[in-house]
CSV table of C-alpha atoms and ligand atoms in Angstrom, one decimal:
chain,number,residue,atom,x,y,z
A,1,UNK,CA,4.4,-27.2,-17.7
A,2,UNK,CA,1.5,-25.8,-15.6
A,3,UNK,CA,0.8,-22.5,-15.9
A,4,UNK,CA,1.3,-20.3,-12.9
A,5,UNK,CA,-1.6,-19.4,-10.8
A,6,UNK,CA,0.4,-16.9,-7.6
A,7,UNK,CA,2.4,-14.3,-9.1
A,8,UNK,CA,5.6,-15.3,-6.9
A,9,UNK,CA,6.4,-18.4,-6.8
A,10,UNK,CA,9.0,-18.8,-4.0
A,11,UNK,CA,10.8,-22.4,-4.5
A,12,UNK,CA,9.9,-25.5,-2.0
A,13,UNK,CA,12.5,-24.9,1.2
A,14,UNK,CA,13.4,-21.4,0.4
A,15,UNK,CA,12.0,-18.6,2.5
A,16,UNK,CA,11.7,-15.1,0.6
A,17,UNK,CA,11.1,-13.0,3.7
A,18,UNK,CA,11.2,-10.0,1.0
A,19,UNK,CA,7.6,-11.0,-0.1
A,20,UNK,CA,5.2,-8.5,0.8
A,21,UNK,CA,2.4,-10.7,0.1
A,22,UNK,CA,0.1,-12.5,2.8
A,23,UNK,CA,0.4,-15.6,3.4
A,24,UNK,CA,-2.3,-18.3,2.1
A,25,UNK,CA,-4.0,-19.0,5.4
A,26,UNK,CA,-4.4,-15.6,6.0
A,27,UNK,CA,-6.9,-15.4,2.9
A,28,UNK,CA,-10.4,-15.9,4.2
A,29,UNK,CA,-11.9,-17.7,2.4
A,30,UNK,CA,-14.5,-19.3,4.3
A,31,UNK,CA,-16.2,-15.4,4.6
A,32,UNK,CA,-15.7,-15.2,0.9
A,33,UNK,CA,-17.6,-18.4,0.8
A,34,UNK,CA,-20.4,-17.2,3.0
A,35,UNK,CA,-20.6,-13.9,0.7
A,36,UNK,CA,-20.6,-15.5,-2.0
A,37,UNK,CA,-23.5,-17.8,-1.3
A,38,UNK,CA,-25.6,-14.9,-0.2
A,39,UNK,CA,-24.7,-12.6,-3.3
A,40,UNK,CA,-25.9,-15.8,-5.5
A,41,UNK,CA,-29.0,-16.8,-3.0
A,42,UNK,CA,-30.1,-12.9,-3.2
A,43,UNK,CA,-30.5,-13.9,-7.4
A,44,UNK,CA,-30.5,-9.7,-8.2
A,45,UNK,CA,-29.4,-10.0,-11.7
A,46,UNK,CA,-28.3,-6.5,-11.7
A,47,UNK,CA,-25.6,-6.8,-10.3
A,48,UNK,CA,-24.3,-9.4,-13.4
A,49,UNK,CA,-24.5,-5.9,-15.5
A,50,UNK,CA,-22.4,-3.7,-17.0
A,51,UNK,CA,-22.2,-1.5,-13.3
A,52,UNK,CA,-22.9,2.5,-12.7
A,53,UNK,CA,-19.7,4.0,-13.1
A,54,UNK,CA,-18.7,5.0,-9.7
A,55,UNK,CA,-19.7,1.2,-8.5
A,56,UNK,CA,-22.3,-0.4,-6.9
A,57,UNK,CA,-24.5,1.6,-4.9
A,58,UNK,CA,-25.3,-1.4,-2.0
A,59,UNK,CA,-21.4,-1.9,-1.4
A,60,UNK,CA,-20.5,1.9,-1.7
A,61,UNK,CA,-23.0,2.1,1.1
A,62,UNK,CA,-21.4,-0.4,3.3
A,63,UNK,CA,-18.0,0.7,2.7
A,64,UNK,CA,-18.8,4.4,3.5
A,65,UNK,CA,-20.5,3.4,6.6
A,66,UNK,CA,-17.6,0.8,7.2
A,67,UNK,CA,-15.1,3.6,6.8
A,68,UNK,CA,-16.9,6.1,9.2
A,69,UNK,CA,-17.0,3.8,12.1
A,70,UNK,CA,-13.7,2.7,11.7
A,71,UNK,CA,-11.8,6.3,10.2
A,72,UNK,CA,-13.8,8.3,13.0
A,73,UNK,CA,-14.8,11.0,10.3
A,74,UNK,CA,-18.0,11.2,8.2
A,75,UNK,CA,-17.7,9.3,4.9
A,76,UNK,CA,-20.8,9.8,2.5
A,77,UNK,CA,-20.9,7.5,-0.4
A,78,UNK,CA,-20.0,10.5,-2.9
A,79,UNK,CA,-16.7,10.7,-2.1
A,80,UNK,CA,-16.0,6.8,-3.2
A,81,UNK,CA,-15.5,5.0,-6.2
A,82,UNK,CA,-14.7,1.4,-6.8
A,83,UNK,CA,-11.6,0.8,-8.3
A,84,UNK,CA,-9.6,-2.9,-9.5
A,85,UNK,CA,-7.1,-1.6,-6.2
A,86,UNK,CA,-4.7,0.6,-5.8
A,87,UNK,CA,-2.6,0.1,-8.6
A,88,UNK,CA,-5.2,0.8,-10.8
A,89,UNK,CA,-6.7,3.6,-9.2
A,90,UNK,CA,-2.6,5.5,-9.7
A,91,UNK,CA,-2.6,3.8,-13.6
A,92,UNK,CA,-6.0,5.4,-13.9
A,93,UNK,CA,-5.3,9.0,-12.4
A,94,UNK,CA,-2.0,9.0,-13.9
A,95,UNK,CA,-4.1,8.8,-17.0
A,96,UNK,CA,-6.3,11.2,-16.6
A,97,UNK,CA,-4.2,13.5,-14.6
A,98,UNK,CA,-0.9,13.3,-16.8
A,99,UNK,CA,0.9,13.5,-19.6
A,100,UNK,CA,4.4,12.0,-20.8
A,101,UNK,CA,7.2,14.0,-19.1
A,102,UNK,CA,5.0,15.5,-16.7
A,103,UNK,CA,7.2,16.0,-13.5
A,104,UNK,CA,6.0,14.0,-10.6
A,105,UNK,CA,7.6,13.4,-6.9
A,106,UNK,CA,8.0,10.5,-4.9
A,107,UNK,CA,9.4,10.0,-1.7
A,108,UNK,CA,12.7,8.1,-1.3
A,109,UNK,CA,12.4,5.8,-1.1
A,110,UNK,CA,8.9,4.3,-2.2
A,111,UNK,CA,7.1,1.5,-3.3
A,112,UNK,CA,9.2,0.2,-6.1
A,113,UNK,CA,5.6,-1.2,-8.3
A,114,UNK,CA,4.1,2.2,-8.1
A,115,UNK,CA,7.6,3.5,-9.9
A,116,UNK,CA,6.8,0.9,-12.7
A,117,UNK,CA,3.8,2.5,-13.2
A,118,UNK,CA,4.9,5.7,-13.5
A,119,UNK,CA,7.3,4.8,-15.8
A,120,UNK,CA,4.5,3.0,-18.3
A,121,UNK,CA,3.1,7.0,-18.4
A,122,UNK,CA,5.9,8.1,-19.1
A,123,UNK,CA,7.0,10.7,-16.1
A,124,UNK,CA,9.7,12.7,-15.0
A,125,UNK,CA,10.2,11.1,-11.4
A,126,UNK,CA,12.0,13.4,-8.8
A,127,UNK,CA,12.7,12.4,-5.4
A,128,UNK,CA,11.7,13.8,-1.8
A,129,UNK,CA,13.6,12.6,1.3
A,130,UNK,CA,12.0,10.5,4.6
A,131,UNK,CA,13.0,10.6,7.7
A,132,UNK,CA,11.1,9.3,11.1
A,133,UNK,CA,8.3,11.0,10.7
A,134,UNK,CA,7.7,10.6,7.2
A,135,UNK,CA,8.1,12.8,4.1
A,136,UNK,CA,10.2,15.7,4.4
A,137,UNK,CA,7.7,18.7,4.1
A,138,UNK,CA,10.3,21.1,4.8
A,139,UNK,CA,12.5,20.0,1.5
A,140,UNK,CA,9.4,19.2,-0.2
A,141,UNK,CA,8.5,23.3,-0.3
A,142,UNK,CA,12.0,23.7,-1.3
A,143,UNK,CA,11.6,21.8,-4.4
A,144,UNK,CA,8.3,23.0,-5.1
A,145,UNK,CA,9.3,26.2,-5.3
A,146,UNK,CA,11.7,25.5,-7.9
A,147,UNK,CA,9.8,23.0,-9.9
A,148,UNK,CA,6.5,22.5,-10.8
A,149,UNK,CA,5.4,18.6,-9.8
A,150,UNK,CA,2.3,17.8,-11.0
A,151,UNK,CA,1.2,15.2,-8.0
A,152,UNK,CA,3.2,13.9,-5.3
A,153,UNK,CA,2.7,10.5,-4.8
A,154,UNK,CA,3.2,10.0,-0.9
A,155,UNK,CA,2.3,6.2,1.2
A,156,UNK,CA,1.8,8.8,4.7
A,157,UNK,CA,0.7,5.9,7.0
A,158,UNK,CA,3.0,2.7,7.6
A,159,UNK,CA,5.4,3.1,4.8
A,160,UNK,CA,6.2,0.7,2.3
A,161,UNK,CA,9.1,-0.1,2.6
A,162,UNK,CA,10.4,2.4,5.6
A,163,UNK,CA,7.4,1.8,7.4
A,164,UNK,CA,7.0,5.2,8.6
A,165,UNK,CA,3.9,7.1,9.7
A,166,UNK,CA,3.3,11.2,8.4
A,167,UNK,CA,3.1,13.1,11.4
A,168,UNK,CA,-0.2,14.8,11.6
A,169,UNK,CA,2.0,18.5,11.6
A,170,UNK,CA,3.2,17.6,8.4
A,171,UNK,CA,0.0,16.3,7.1
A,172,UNK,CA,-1.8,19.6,7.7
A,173,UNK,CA,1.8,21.1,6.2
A,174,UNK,CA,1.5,18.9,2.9
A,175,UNK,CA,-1.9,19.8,2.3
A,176,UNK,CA,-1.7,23.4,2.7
A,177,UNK,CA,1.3,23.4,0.2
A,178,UNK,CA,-1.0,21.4,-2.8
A,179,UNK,CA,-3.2,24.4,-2.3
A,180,UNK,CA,-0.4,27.3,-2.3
A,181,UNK,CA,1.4,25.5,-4.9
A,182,UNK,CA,-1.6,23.2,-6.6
A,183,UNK,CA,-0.1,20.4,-7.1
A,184,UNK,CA,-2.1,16.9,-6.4
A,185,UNK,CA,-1.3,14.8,-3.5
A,186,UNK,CA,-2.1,10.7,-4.6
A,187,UNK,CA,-2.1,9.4,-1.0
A,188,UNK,CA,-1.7,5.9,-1.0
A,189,UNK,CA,-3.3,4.4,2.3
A,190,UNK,CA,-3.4,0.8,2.3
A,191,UNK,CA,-1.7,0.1,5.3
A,192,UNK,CA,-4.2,2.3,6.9
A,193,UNK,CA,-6.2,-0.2,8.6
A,194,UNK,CA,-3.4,-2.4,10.1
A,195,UNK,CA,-2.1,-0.7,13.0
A,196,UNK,CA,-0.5,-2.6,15.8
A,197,UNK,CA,0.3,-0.8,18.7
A,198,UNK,CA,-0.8,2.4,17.7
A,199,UNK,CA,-3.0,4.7,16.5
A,200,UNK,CA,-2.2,6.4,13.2
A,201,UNK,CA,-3.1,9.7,12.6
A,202,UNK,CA,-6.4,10.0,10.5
A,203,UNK,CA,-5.6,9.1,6.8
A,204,UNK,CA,-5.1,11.9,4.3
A,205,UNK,CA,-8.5,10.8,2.8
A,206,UNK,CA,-9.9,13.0,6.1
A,207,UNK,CA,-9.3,16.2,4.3
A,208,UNK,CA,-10.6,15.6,0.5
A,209,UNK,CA,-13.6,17.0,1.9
A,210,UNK,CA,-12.6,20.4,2.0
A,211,UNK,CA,-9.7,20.2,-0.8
A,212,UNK,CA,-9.9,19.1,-4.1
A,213,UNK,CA,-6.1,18.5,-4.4
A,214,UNK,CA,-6.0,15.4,-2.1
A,215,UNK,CA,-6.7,11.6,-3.6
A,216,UNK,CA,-6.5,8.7,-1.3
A,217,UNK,CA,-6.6,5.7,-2.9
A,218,UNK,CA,-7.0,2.3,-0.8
A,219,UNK,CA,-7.7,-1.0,-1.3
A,220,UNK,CA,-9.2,-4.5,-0.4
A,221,UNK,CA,-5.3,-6.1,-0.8
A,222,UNK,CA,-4.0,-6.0,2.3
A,223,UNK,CA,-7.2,-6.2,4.5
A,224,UNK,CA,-8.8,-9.1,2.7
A,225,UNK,CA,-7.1,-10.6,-0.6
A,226,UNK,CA,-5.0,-9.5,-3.5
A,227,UNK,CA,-6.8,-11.8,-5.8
A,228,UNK,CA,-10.6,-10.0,-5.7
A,229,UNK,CA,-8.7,-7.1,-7.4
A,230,UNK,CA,-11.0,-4.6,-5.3
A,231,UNK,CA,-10.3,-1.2,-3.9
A,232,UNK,CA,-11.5,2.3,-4.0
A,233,UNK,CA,-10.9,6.0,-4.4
A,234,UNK,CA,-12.2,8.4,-1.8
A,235,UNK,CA,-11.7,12.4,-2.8
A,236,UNK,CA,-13.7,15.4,-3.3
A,237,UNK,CA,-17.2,14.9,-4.9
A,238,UNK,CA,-15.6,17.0,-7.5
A,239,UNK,CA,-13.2,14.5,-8.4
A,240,UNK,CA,-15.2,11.6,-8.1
A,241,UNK,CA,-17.7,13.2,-10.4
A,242,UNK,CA,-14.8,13.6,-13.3
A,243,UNK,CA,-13.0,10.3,-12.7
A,244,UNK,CA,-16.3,8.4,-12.8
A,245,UNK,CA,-17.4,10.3,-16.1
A,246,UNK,CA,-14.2,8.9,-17.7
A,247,UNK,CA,-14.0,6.4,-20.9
A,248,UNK,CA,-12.9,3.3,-19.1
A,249,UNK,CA,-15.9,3.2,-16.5
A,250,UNK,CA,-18.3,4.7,-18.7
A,251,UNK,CA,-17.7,1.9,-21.6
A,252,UNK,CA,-16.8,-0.8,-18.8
A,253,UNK,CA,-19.5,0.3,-16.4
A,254,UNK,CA,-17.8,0.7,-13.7
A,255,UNK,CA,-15.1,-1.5,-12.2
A,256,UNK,CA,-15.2,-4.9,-10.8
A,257,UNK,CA,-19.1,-5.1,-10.3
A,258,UNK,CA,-18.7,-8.5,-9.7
A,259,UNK,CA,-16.5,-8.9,-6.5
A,260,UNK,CA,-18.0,-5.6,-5.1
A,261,UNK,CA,-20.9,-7.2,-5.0
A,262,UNK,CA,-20.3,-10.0,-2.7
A,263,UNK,CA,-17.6,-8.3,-0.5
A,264,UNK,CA,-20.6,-5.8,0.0
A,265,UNK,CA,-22.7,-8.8,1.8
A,266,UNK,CA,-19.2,-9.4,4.0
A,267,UNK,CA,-18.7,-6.2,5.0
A,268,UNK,CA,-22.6,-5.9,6.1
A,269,UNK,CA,-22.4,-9.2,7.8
A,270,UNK,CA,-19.7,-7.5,10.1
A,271,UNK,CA,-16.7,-9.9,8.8
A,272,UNK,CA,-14.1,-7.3,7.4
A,273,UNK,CA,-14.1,-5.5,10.5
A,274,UNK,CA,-13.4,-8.8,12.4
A,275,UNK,CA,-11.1,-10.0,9.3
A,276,UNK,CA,-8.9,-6.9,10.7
A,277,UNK,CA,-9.3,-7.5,13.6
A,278,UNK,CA,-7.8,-11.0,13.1
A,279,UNK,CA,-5.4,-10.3,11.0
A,280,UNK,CA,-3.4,-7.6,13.6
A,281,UNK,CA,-3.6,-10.2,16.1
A,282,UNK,CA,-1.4,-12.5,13.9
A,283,UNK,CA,1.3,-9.6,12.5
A,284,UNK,CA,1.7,-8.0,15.9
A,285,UNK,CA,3.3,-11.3,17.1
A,286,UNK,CA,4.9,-11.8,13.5
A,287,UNK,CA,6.4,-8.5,14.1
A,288,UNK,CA,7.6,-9.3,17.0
A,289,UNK,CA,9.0,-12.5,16.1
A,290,UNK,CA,11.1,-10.4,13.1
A,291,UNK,CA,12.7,-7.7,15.4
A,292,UNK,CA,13.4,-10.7,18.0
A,293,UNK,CA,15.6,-12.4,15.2
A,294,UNK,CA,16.8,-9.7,14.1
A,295,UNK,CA,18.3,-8.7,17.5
A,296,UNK,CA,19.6,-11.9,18.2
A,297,UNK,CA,21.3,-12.9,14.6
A,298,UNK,CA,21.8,-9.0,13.2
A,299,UNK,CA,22.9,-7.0,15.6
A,300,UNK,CA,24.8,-4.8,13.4
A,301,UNK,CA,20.9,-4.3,11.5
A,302,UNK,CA,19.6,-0.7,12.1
A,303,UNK,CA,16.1,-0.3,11.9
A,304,UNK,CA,12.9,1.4,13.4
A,305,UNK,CA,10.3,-1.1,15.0
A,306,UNK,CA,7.1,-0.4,12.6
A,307,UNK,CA,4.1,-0.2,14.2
A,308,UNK,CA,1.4,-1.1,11.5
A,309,UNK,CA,1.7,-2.4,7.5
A,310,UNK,CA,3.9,-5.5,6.7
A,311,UNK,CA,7.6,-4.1,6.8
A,312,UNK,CA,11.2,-3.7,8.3
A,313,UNK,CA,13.4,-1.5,6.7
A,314,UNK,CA,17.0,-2.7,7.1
A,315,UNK,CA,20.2,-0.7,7.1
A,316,UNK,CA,23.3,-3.0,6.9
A,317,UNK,CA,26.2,-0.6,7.0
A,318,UNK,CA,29.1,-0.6,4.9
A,319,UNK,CA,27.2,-3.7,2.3
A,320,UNK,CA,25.9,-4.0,-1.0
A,321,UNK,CA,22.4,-5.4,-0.1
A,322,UNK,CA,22.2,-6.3,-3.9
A,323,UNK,CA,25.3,-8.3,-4.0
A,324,UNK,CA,24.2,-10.2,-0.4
A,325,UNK,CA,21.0,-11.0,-2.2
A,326,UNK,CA,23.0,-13.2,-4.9
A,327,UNK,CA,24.8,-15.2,-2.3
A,328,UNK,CA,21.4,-15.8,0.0
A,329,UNK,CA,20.0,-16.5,-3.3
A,330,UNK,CA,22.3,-19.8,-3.7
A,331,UNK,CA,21.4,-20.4,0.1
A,332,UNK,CA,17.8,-19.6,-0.4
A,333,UNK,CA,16.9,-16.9,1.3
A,334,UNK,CA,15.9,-14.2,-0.4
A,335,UNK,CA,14.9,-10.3,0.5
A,336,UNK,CA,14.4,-7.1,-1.8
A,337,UNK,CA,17.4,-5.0,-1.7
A,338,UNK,CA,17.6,-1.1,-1.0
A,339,UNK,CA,18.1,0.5,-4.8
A,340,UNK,CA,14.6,-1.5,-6.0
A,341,UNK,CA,12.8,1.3,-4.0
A,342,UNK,CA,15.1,3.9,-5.0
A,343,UNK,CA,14.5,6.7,-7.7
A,344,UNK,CA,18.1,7.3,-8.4
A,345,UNK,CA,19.8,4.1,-7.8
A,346,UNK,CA,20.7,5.0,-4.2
A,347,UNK,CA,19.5,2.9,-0.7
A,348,UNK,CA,22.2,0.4,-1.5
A,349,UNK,CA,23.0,-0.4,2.5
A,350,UNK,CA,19.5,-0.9,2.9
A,351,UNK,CA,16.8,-3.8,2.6
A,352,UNK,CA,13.5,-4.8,3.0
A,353,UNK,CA,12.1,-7.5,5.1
A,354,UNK,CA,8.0,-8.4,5.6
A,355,UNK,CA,6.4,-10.2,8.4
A,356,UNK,CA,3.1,-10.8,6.6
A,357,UNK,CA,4.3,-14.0,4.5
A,358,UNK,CA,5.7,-16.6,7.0
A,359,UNK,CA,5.0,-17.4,10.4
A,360,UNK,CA,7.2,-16.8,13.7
A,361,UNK,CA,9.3,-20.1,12.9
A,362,UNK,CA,10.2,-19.3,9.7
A,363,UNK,CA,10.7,-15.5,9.9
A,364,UNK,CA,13.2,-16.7,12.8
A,365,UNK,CA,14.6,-19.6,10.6
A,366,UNK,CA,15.0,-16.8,7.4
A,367,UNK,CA,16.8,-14.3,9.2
A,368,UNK,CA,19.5,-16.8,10.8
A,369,UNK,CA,19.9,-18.1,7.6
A,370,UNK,CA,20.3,-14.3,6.0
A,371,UNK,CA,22.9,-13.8,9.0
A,372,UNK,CA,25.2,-17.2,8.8
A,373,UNK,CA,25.0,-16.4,4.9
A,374,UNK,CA,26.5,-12.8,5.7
A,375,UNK,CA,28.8,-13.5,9.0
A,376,UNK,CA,30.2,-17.0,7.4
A,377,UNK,CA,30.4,-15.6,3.6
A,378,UNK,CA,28.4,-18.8,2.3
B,1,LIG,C1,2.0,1.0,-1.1
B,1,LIG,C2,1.3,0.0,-1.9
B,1,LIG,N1,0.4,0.4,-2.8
B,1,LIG,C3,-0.3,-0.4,-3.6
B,1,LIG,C4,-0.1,-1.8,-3.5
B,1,LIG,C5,-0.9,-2.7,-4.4
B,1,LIG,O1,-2.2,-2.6,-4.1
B,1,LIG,P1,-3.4,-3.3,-4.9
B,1,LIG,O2,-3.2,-4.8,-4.7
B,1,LIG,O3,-4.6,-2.7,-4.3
B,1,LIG,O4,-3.2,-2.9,-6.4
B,1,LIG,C6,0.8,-2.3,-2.6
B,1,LIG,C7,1.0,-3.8,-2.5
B,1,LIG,O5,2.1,-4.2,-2.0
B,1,LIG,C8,1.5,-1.4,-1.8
B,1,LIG,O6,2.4,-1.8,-0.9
């Protein structure tokens, strides 16, 4: 049997619309190509060594000046450090910052990968509620003041899976409570960059300047491919300074020299920028085709419209999303049900659909399917 070279592997005539990965022709590589060849015609052998430990100075450059023009806010370079992504940047910080049973809070629901990861360290997960406009602040001092978390891990800008942005209120709200409380705030922002008809507020990474508390970690992922295993940290120098000074980059030398070194020849030949760019144009009217299907073959679905990231988060009243899934199994459709993102086995009624996988005929085709398999009981 061959071995397996995606990590999902959806069978031939089945739509997963659960998959929040995107789609194969939306990995570019053609630029990766043109990187590539300059990386290799530029012949600096350096950058085949073990790396400095924050990452390589050239694409630290370019992604500081990439994320000024595009955040609005000064980023210098020593705020950033290269990371394999964002789920190595929370494995790593959950190292360094954390021991087993430390208390930690999440919001409910949250991204049910970074919960596995949590649980591989060993941590006492308690939950904070979302609403509209993100995580509840108000409940979160509640808690705090009874309990002592040692980091909240929060996704504040297009949600996954509720897709829901952190108003900027209860940003400024969040990060004065780390500092009366000090707790850490891990901010993931991936979905930063992909907004659709909207503009977020500025990420959380805007105030590690002034507070120590606040880590944003981000990532390559969504914006250009899964598969270069490339992100980045951006916090306070302080931070930086400590993480970068840790075992793993000091005996590694740094992380993933290799790929940083030719996405830095992408981003300074203007192609992430117009990567994004690209890629919005071709969700927006994903999106679009999702909550048109939706409305025509779910009515009964409640939902908010998202307005960036890859995700609609579905409430089906009165079901078991978990026990649909097995019958749209057989029928091959398939989603991710409500309790995967839940901390304490709740979010049963609920279910999560992405746009970023399929395009507008088969999104349509997948949720008609999902809805002949629910109305006829196939
Ligand atoms: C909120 C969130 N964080 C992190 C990741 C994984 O990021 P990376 O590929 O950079 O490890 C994902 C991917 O789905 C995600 O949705």
């Amino acid at each position: 049997m061959m071995m397996p070279i995606e990590q999902t592997d959806v069978p031939s005539g089945n739509i997963d619309l659960g998959s929040g990965n995107p789609s194969l022709e939306l990995l570019p590589i053609e630029i990766l190509e043109q990187a590539s060849a300059n990386y290799f015609s530029a012949g600096d052998r350096r950058t085949l060594q073990y790396g400095a430990e924050r990452g390589n100075g050239y694409f630290l450059t370019a992604l500081a000046e990439f994320l000024s023009t595009s955040l609005q806010f000064d980023v210098p370079t020593n705020v950033l450090l290269t990371t394999n992504g964002a789920s190595a940047a929370l494995d790593l910080l959950c190292t360094l910052y954390t021991k087993p049973g430390d208390l930690i809070f999440v919001e409910e629901p949250t991204y049910f990968l970074a919960r596995r990861i949590f649980s591989d360290h060993q941590l006492q997960v308690e939950t904070v509620a979302l609403d509209k406009n993100g995580l509840d602040v108000e409940q979160l001092e509640e808690k705090v003041n009874r309990t002592k978390p040692k980091l909240i891990y929060t996704i504040p800008t297009f949600h996954n899976p509720a897709s829901v942005t952190l108003a900027q209120e209860r940003r400024e709200r969040l990060v004065y409570l780390t500092q009366q409380y000090n707790f850490l705030i891990i901010a993931d922002e991936v979905y930063q960059f992909l907004a659709y008809d909207t503009t977020p507020p500025k990420p959380l990474a805007a105030f590690t300047n002034q507070v120590e508390q606040v880590i944003s970690i981000n990532s390559f992922s969504k914006i250009l491919a899964p598969g270069l295993r490339l992100g980045w940290i951006h916090a306070h120098p302080k931070v930086i300074k400590r993480l970068a000074e840790c075992g793993l980059l000091d005996s590694g030398g740094g992380l993933n020299p290799f790929a940083s070194g030719i996405v830095y020849y992408l981003i300074q030949a203007g192609d992430l920028a117009e990567n994004i760019a690209k890629l919005k144009g071709v969700y927006q009217k994903r999106l679009a085709a999702m909550n048109k299907a939706l409305d025509q073959y779910l009515p009964e679905a409640g939902y908010l419209i998202p307005h960036g990231g890859y995700y609609f988060w579905v409430r089906l009243p009165g079901l078991d999303t978990s026990q649909l899934r097995v019958s749209a199994q057989k029928y091959g459709i398939d989603f991710r049900p409500g309790t995967m993102f839940s901390s304490k086995m709740g979010l049963n009624e609920y279910l999560r659909f992405s746009f970023s996988y399929y395009n507008a005929p088969q999104i349509e085709l997948g949720v008609k399917k999902l809805a002949e398999c629910l109305h006829e009981g196939i």
